[in-house]
Short mmCIF file of C-alpha atoms in Angstrom, two decimals:
data_model
loop_
_atom_site.label_atom_id
_atom_site.label_comp_id
_atom_site.label_asym_id
_atom_site.label_seq_id
_atom_site.Cartn_x
_atom_site.Cartn_y
_atom_site.Cartn_z
CA MET A 27 -1.56 -21.97 -158.96
CA GLU A 28 -2.13 -24.19 -156.03
CA GLN A 29 1.50 -24.55 -155.73
CA ALA A 30 1.70 -20.89 -155.83
CA ALA A 31 -0.41 -20.65 -153.28
CA GLU A 32 1.40 -22.66 -150.81
CA THR A 33 4.39 -20.55 -151.51
CA MET A 34 2.89 -17.14 -150.10
CA GLU A 35 1.79 -18.84 -147.23
CA THR A 36 5.02 -20.51 -146.28
CA CYS A 37 6.42 -16.80 -146.87
CA SER A 38 4.05 -15.27 -144.85
CA ALA A 39 4.28 -17.87 -141.73
CA THR A 40 8.26 -17.28 -142.21
CA SER A 41 7.59 -13.14 -142.19
CA HIS A 42 5.53 -14.09 -138.76
CA ARG A 43 8.03 -15.93 -136.77
CA GLY A 44 10.83 -14.02 -137.96
CA LEU A 45 12.59 -11.45 -140.51
CA LEU A 46 15.43 -12.17 -142.75
CA PRO A 47 18.29 -10.32 -142.41
CA TRP A 48 17.75 -8.33 -145.82
CA GLN A 49 14.15 -8.00 -145.48
CA GLY A 50 14.26 -6.00 -142.33
CA LEU A 51 17.02 -3.64 -143.90
CA LEU A 52 14.48 -3.23 -146.66
CA LEU A 53 11.61 -2.53 -143.98
CA ALA A 54 14.06 -0.03 -142.41
CA ALA A 55 14.62 1.40 -145.39
CA SER A 56 11.10 2.19 -146.28
CA LEU A 57 10.31 3.03 -142.73
CA LEU A 58 12.74 5.92 -143.16
CA THR A 59 11.33 7.01 -146.79
CA PHE A 60 8.12 7.59 -144.91
CA TRP A 61 9.04 9.07 -141.50
CA ASN A 62 11.08 12.16 -141.17
CA PRO A 63 12.54 12.99 -137.63
CA PRO A 64 11.08 16.42 -136.00
CA THR A 65 13.33 19.54 -136.57
CA THR A 66 14.07 22.52 -134.41
CA ALA A 67 12.63 25.83 -135.44
CA GLN A 68 14.35 27.90 -138.20
CA MET A 69 16.52 30.53 -136.28
CA THR A 70 15.44 34.14 -137.29
CA ILE A 71 16.10 37.93 -136.72
CA ASP A 72 14.18 40.75 -135.83
CA SER A 73 14.67 44.68 -135.72
CA VAL A 74 13.57 46.29 -133.27
CA PRO A 75 12.80 49.10 -134.85
CA SER A 76 12.75 48.48 -138.16
CA ASP A 77 13.04 52.04 -139.14
CA ALA A 78 15.01 54.18 -136.80
CA ALA A 79 15.39 58.11 -136.50
CA GLU A 80 19.28 58.96 -137.16
CA GLY A 81 20.49 59.00 -134.06
CA GLY A 82 18.55 56.31 -132.04
CA ASP A 83 19.49 52.48 -131.44
CA VAL A 84 18.55 49.31 -133.06
CA LEU A 85 18.56 45.89 -131.56
CA LEU A 86 19.41 42.72 -133.76
CA LEU A 87 17.02 40.53 -131.76
CA VAL A 88 17.40 36.51 -132.01
CA HIS A 89 14.46 33.96 -132.43
CA ASN A 90 15.17 29.83 -132.02
CA LEU A 91 19.08 29.89 -131.57
CA PRO A 92 20.40 26.59 -131.54
CA ALA A 93 20.47 24.57 -128.39
CA ASN A 94 24.43 23.17 -129.10
CA LYS A 95 26.34 26.55 -130.39
CA SER A 96 29.85 27.44 -129.83
CA ALA A 97 30.34 30.46 -131.39
CA TYR A 98 28.64 33.57 -133.25
CA SER A 99 29.88 36.06 -135.79
CA TRP A 100 28.17 39.40 -137.34
CA PHE A 101 28.64 40.22 -140.76
CA LYS A 102 27.30 43.55 -142.76
CA GLY A 103 26.14 42.18 -145.83
CA GLY A 104 24.18 39.24 -146.62
CA THR A 105 27.16 37.10 -147.53
CA LEU A 106 29.96 35.78 -144.56
CA ALA A 107 33.13 38.22 -146.26
CA SER A 108 35.85 38.13 -143.94
CA ASN A 109 36.66 41.81 -144.47
CA ASN A 110 32.65 42.71 -143.42
CA GLN A 111 32.50 40.83 -139.88
CA LEU A 112 31.74 42.64 -137.40
CA VAL A 113 32.18 41.16 -134.06
CA SER A 114 32.06 37.29 -132.99
CA TYR A 115 31.54 35.88 -129.83
CA SER A 116 33.16 32.34 -128.42
CA VAL A 117 30.16 30.63 -126.20
CA ALA A 118 32.88 28.94 -124.75
CA ASP A 119 34.76 31.46 -122.47
CA GLY A 120 32.16 34.49 -123.38
CA THR A 121 34.88 36.76 -125.18
CA THR A 122 33.99 39.03 -127.91
CA SER A 123 36.28 39.74 -130.80
CA GLN A 124 35.93 42.23 -133.06
CA GLY A 125 36.39 42.51 -137.22
CA PRO A 126 37.34 44.53 -139.53
CA ALA A 127 33.88 46.40 -140.40
CA TYR A 128 33.22 46.80 -136.26
CA SER A 129 32.44 50.77 -135.87
CA HIS A 130 32.74 50.45 -131.98
CA ARG A 131 28.71 51.17 -131.72
CA GLU A 132 27.96 47.40 -131.84
CA THR A 133 27.37 45.16 -128.99
CA ILE A 134 26.99 41.53 -128.83
CA TYR A 135 25.09 39.39 -126.16
CA PRO A 136 25.48 35.85 -125.13
CA ASN A 137 21.96 35.07 -127.01
CA GLY A 138 23.86 36.28 -130.08
CA SER A 139 21.76 39.39 -130.30
CA LEU A 140 23.53 42.26 -131.65
CA LEU A 141 22.68 46.40 -130.66
CA PHE A 142 23.72 49.37 -132.52
CA ARG A 143 23.83 52.53 -130.70
CA ASN A 144 23.62 56.18 -132.25
CA VAL A 145 22.67 54.48 -135.30
CA ILE A 146 24.00 56.64 -138.85
CA LEU A 147 22.29 56.48 -142.47
CA GLY A 148 25.40 54.27 -143.53
CA ASP A 149 23.98 51.48 -141.01
CA THR A 150 20.80 51.15 -143.40
CA GLY A 151 21.13 47.38 -144.63
CA VAL A 152 21.25 43.83 -144.11
CA TYR A 153 23.03 42.09 -141.48
CA THR A 154 24.23 37.94 -141.57
CA LEU A 155 24.43 36.13 -137.91
CA GLN A 156 26.32 32.95 -138.28
CA VAL A 157 25.69 30.35 -135.90
CA THR A 158 28.39 27.68 -135.50
CA GLN A 159 27.79 24.43 -133.77
CA PRO A 160 30.07 21.84 -132.31
CA ASN A 161 30.10 19.18 -134.84
CA PHE A 162 31.24 22.24 -136.94
CA LEU A 163 28.00 22.44 -138.42
CA THR A 164 26.59 26.19 -139.33
CA GLU A 165 23.39 27.62 -139.27
CA ILE A 166 22.82 30.89 -140.95
CA ALA A 167 19.92 33.93 -140.52
CA SER A 168 19.75 37.48 -142.00
CA GLY A 169 18.07 41.08 -140.59
CA GLN A 170 17.65 44.20 -142.03
CA PHE A 171 16.86 47.95 -140.61
CA ARG A 172 16.83 51.23 -142.58
CA VAL A 173 17.92 54.79 -140.73
CA HIS A 174 15.86 57.72 -141.48
CA GLN A 175 16.66 61.32 -141.12
CA PRO A 176 15.33 63.35 -138.37
CA VAL A 177 12.03 65.54 -139.39
CA SER A 178 11.78 69.41 -138.50
CA PRO A 179 9.32 70.32 -136.32
CA PRO A 180 6.69 72.06 -138.59
CA SER A 181 4.81 75.55 -138.26
CA ILE A 182 0.89 76.01 -139.11
CA GLN A 183 -0.94 79.20 -140.43
CA ALA A 184 -4.33 79.64 -140.57
CA THR A 185 -6.15 82.28 -142.63
CA ASN A 186 -7.98 83.34 -139.01
CA THR A 187 -8.60 82.11 -135.97
CA THR A 188 -11.85 83.10 -134.81
CA VAL A 189 -14.75 82.72 -137.63
CA ALA A 190 -18.11 82.54 -137.94
CA GLU A 191 -20.21 79.99 -138.96
CA GLU A 192 -20.46 79.19 -141.97
CA ASP A 193 -17.53 80.97 -143.41
CA SER A 194 -14.60 79.14 -144.93
CA LEU A 195 -11.11 78.39 -143.04
CA VAL A 196 -7.73 77.60 -144.57
CA LEU A 197 -5.25 75.60 -142.52
CA THR A 198 -1.52 75.42 -143.82
CA CYS A 199 1.18 72.75 -142.51
CA LEU A 200 4.75 74.21 -143.69
CA THR A 201 8.07 72.26 -143.55
CA GLY A 202 11.48 72.01 -144.99
CA ASP A 203 11.93 68.54 -145.03
CA THR A 204 11.43 66.03 -147.87
CA GLY A 205 9.78 62.79 -148.73
CA VAL A 206 7.60 63.24 -145.35
CA SER A 207 4.01 62.72 -144.81
CA ILE A 208 1.40 65.03 -142.82
CA ARG A 209 -1.61 64.17 -140.57
CA TRP A 210 -4.08 66.74 -138.62
CA VAL A 211 -4.66 66.60 -135.31
CA ARG A 212 -7.19 68.51 -133.68
CA ASP A 213 -7.59 68.52 -129.29
CA ASP A 214 -4.30 66.16 -129.57
CA GLN A 215 -6.29 63.33 -131.59
CA THR A 216 -6.08 62.44 -135.09
CA LEU A 217 -8.66 64.81 -137.20
CA ARG A 218 -11.29 62.78 -138.39
CA LEU A 219 -12.27 64.43 -142.07
CA THR A 220 -15.89 65.41 -142.90
CA ASP A 221 -17.88 66.18 -145.98
CA ARG A 222 -17.38 69.57 -145.56
CA MET A 223 -13.12 69.23 -145.15
CA MET A 224 -10.90 68.52 -147.88
CA LEU A 225 -6.93 68.03 -147.85
CA SER A 226 -4.24 69.08 -150.54
CA PRO A 227 -2.27 66.20 -152.40
CA ASN A 228 0.19 66.08 -150.46
CA SER A 229 -2.02 67.05 -147.19
CA SER A 230 -0.40 70.38 -146.59
CA VAL A 231 -2.83 72.37 -147.00
CA LEU A 232 -6.68 71.80 -144.68
CA THR A 233 -9.88 73.70 -146.04
CA ILE A 234 -12.79 73.74 -143.62
CA ASP A 235 -16.16 75.16 -145.94
CA PRO A 236 -18.17 75.62 -144.57
CA VAL A 237 -17.34 76.16 -140.74
CA SER A 238 -19.75 74.75 -138.03
CA GLY A 239 -19.73 74.80 -134.15
CA GLU A 240 -17.97 71.66 -134.18
CA ASP A 241 -15.34 72.81 -135.78
CA ALA A 242 -13.74 74.90 -132.72
CA GLY A 243 -10.07 73.23 -131.13
CA GLU A 244 -6.79 73.38 -131.09
CA TYR A 245 -5.11 72.26 -134.54
CA GLN A 246 -1.79 71.35 -135.03
CA CYS A 247 -0.02 69.54 -138.25
CA GLU A 248 2.24 66.51 -137.77
CA VAL A 249 4.62 65.64 -140.42
CA PHE A 250 6.52 62.55 -140.01
CA ASN A 251 8.56 59.72 -141.96
CA PRO A 252 9.51 55.91 -141.01
CA GLY A 253 11.95 57.17 -138.32
CA SER A 254 10.46 59.94 -136.46
CA SER A 255 7.89 62.40 -136.31
CA ARG A 256 7.07 66.11 -135.12
CA ARG A 257 3.97 68.31 -134.16
CA SER A 258 3.75 72.42 -134.87
CA SER A 259 2.81 74.38 -131.97
CA MET A 260 -1.35 74.72 -131.44
CA ILE A 261 -3.50 77.44 -132.54
CA ARG A 262 -6.92 77.57 -131.45
CA LEU A 263 -10.01 78.23 -133.46
CA GLU A 264 -13.15 80.15 -132.11
CA VAL A 265 -16.20 79.76 -134.24
CA LYS A 266 -19.11 82.00 -133.65
CA SER A 267 -22.43 81.31 -133.67
CA GLU A 268 -25.60 83.55 -134.52
CA GLU A 269 -27.33 82.04 -131.80
CA LYS A 270 -24.98 82.81 -129.23
CA ASN A 271 -24.57 86.65 -130.61
CA PRO A 272 -27.90 87.63 -132.24
CA GLY A 273 -28.44 91.27 -133.34
CA ILE A 274 -30.58 93.95 -131.47
CA SER A 275 -33.81 93.89 -132.44
CA ALA A 276 -36.48 96.63 -133.76
CA GLY A 277 -37.99 96.41 -130.52
CA THR A 278 -34.96 96.51 -128.07
CA VAL A 279 -34.00 99.42 -130.17
CA ALA A 280 -37.03 101.23 -129.46
CA GLY A 281 -37.20 100.34 -125.85
CA ILE A 282 -33.23 102.09 -125.72
CA VAL A 283 -35.15 105.10 -127.49
CA CYS A 284 -37.91 105.51 -125.11
CA GLY A 285 -35.41 105.05 -122.15
CA VAL A 286 -33.58 107.56 -123.71
CA LEU A 287 -36.57 109.96 -123.90
CA VAL A 288 -37.71 109.59 -120.46
CA GLY A 289 -34.17 110.20 -119.59
CA VAL A 290 -33.90 113.35 -121.06
CA ALA A 291 -37.67 114.57 -119.75
CA VAL A 292 -36.43 113.96 -116.08
CA ALA A 293 -33.71 115.80 -116.21
CA VAL A 294 -35.30 118.47 -118.22
CA ALA A 295 -38.19 118.88 -114.60
CA LEU A 296 -35.25 118.36 -112.39
CA GLY A 297 -33.27 121.27 -114.11
CA CYS A 298 -36.74 123.53 -114.01
CA PHE A 299 -37.34 122.32 -110.12
CA LEU A 300 -33.71 123.69 -109.43
CA LEU A 301 -33.95 126.89 -111.51
CA LEU A 302 -37.39 127.88 -109.87
CA LYS A 303 -35.96 127.14 -106.53
CA GLY A 304 -33.10 129.19 -107.05
CA THR A 305 -34.49 132.44 -109.10
CA GLY A 306 -37.30 132.55 -106.80
CA SER A 307 -41.31 133.42 -107.68
CA LYS A 308 -40.81 136.21 -110.13
CA THR A 309 -39.76 133.97 -112.66
CA ALA A 310 -42.41 131.72 -112.02
CA ALA A 311 -45.14 134.54 -112.29
CA CYS A 312 -43.42 134.35 -115.99
CA LEU A 313 -43.31 130.85 -116.88
CA GLY A 314 -47.36 131.45 -115.85
CA ALA A 315 -47.08 128.93 -113.18
CA GLY A 316 -49.01 128.93 -109.67
CA GLN A 317 -52.62 129.27 -111.58
CA GLY A 318 -55.64 128.77 -109.16
CA SER A 319 -56.19 124.75 -108.54
CA GLU A 320 -59.41 123.22 -109.01
CA THR A 321 -60.53 123.05 -105.26
CA GLY A 322 -61.30 126.45 -105.80
CA THR A 323 -58.36 128.07 -103.76
CA SER A 324 -57.14 131.19 -105.25
CA SER A 325 -53.18 131.50 -106.63
CA THR A 326 -50.78 134.70 -105.83
CA LEU A 327 -49.79 135.80 -108.98
CA PHE A 328 -47.32 138.51 -109.82
CA GLN A 329 -48.99 140.67 -111.58
CA SER A 330 -50.39 144.26 -111.80
CA TYR A 331 -53.23 145.49 -109.66
CA HIS A 332 -55.71 147.78 -111.94
CA PRO A 333 -58.12 149.97 -110.21
CA GLU A 334 -59.80 150.67 -113.22
CA ARG A 335 -61.30 147.03 -112.72
CA GLY A 336 -62.74 147.28 -109.07
CA GLU A 337 -59.88 145.43 -108.40
CA ARG A 338 -58.97 146.06 -104.08
CA PRO A 339 -55.90 144.35 -102.27
CA PRO A 340 -56.36 142.22 -99.88
CA SER A 341 -57.53 143.00 -96.26
CA GLY A 342 -54.57 142.56 -94.07
CA ASP A 343 -52.10 142.81 -97.00
CA LYS A 344 -49.46 145.26 -96.33
CA SER A 345 -47.23 143.97 -98.69
CA TRP A 346 -49.12 144.72 -101.64
CA PRO A 347 -47.67 147.69 -102.71
CA ARG A 348 -44.14 146.48 -102.30
CA ARG A 349 -44.68 143.19 -104.07
CA HIS A 350 -47.53 143.83 -106.09
CA ARG A 351 -49.37 140.59 -104.91
CA ALA A 352 -52.53 140.10 -106.51
CA THR A 353 -55.22 137.44 -105.52
CA VAL A 354 -57.11 136.38 -108.19
CA PRO A 355 -60.53 133.81 -107.55
CA SER A 356 -60.39 130.11 -109.01
CA SER A 357 -63.12 130.72 -110.94
CA ARG A 358 -61.13 133.84 -113.12
CA PRO A 359 -57.73 132.24 -114.91
CA ALA A 360 -55.01 133.78 -114.19
CA VAL A 361 -53.63 136.45 -116.92
CA PRO A 362 -50.07 135.91 -117.24
CA ILE A 363 -48.33 139.28 -117.16
CA TYR A 364 -47.01 138.83 -120.87
CA GLU A 365 -50.44 138.70 -121.89
CA GLU A 366 -51.45 142.11 -120.51
CA LEU A 367 -48.06 143.77 -122.05
CA LEU A 368 -49.21 142.73 -125.41
CA ASN A 369 -52.95 143.81 -124.43
CA PRO A 370 -53.11 147.61 -126.35
CA ASP A 371 -56.11 148.30 -124.24
CA MET A 372 -54.39 147.70 -121.11
CA ASN A 373 -52.46 150.49 -119.07
CA VAL A 374 -50.49 147.81 -117.10
CA TYR A 375 -47.13 148.66 -117.35
CA SER A 376 -47.10 152.39 -115.81
CA GLN A 377 -48.55 150.43 -113.04
CA ILE A 378 -45.76 148.17 -111.62
CA ASN A 379 -43.56 148.66 -108.83
CA HIS A 380 -40.06 148.47 -110.59
CA GLN A 381 -38.51 148.72 -107.02
CA ALA A 382 -40.26 145.85 -105.63
CA ASP A 383 -38.68 143.89 -108.01
CA THR A 384 -35.27 144.32 -106.87
CA THR A 385 -36.19 143.66 -103.36
CA LEU A 386 -37.41 140.12 -104.24
#
C-alpha cells in the first residue's frame, strides 16, 4: 500500500511539471467533448404578408443570412429540384440568373430576399432558399404564404331605420362571397354586443330586441378573409324616445278647446259690432239694445208712441214724429217693440210711421 501511494504521488508531481504527449491528447479530447464552440443564429424566412389578396405583393424576407456566402438560389416547393428553380443571385458580380420556374414577377435582392408582384392564387405554397458558401457548404431555409381571392363589397338591409324604444330591429348583411367572415361596425368602430343583441350562426343577421336609445348611430357590415376585407354602405339608425316625443295631455287638450271657444266668442262679438255699425239703430232696437244704464240716464228706443198711456214727445225734439223716438226713464225698463207686437192689448202696429223707417 505504501508503495502504491508513492507511485500516485510521483505521477501527480509529474503532471504538474509537464504533461506527456498522450496525456495531452486525452485532455484535449475531453475538453472538446464538453465544450461546443458558439454557433451563428439559424437562417429564417418571414412572409410579408403571410396571407395576401390576389393582385397584391408578397416579400419573402430573409433573416440571419450567413456572413460568408457566394450565391443564393430560390426554389418553388420544399425541394431543390432544378426544374423548380426560380432565380439565382451571384454575390461576387451581382448578376441574376432565371430558372425554369421563373414567371417574370419575382425579384431577388442582394440580401437574399425575394419579392413577388401581382400574386395569383397559384402562387400559394412553400418556397426554399439555398445559400452557398465559399467552402461549398450550403444552408437552407423555407417560407410560405397564401393567396386569397379578394372579397366583394357587401350590402346591408334593415327592417326599419327609425324605431321607437322597446321595439325590435333586424339588420342583414348580404354577400355573394364564400368562405368569408362577417363583423358589424357602428360609428366606424367594431360593434360590441350587449345582452339585447343576437347574431345568427354566420353573423350575417344582427337582431336588437329591445331597442334602446344608445343603439342609435351609423351601422355597417364588413366581410373579410385572411387576404382582404370590404365594408357595406352606411345605414343611419334613429331611435325615438317617449321622453323626447310625449303625447298631448288632457290639460293641453282642455286649453286648446278653451282657446278655440274664446276665439269663436271674440269673432261673434266682432261680427255683431260690425253688423250693428253697418245697419244702424233700427237693428239695435230689434235686438233689444239701448236699455237704460244703472246711473238713471234715459235710453232712446225705436218704439211706438202711445198717447193712451199718457206719453208725450219730449219738448224740443222735432224729429219725434219722423223717427218714432220715445224716451223712457231708467226706472222703467224698455220694452222691445216685438214684445208689444205680441201683446194683443196694445194697438201699436198701426201707430208706427213706416215712412220714417225708410228714411233711416
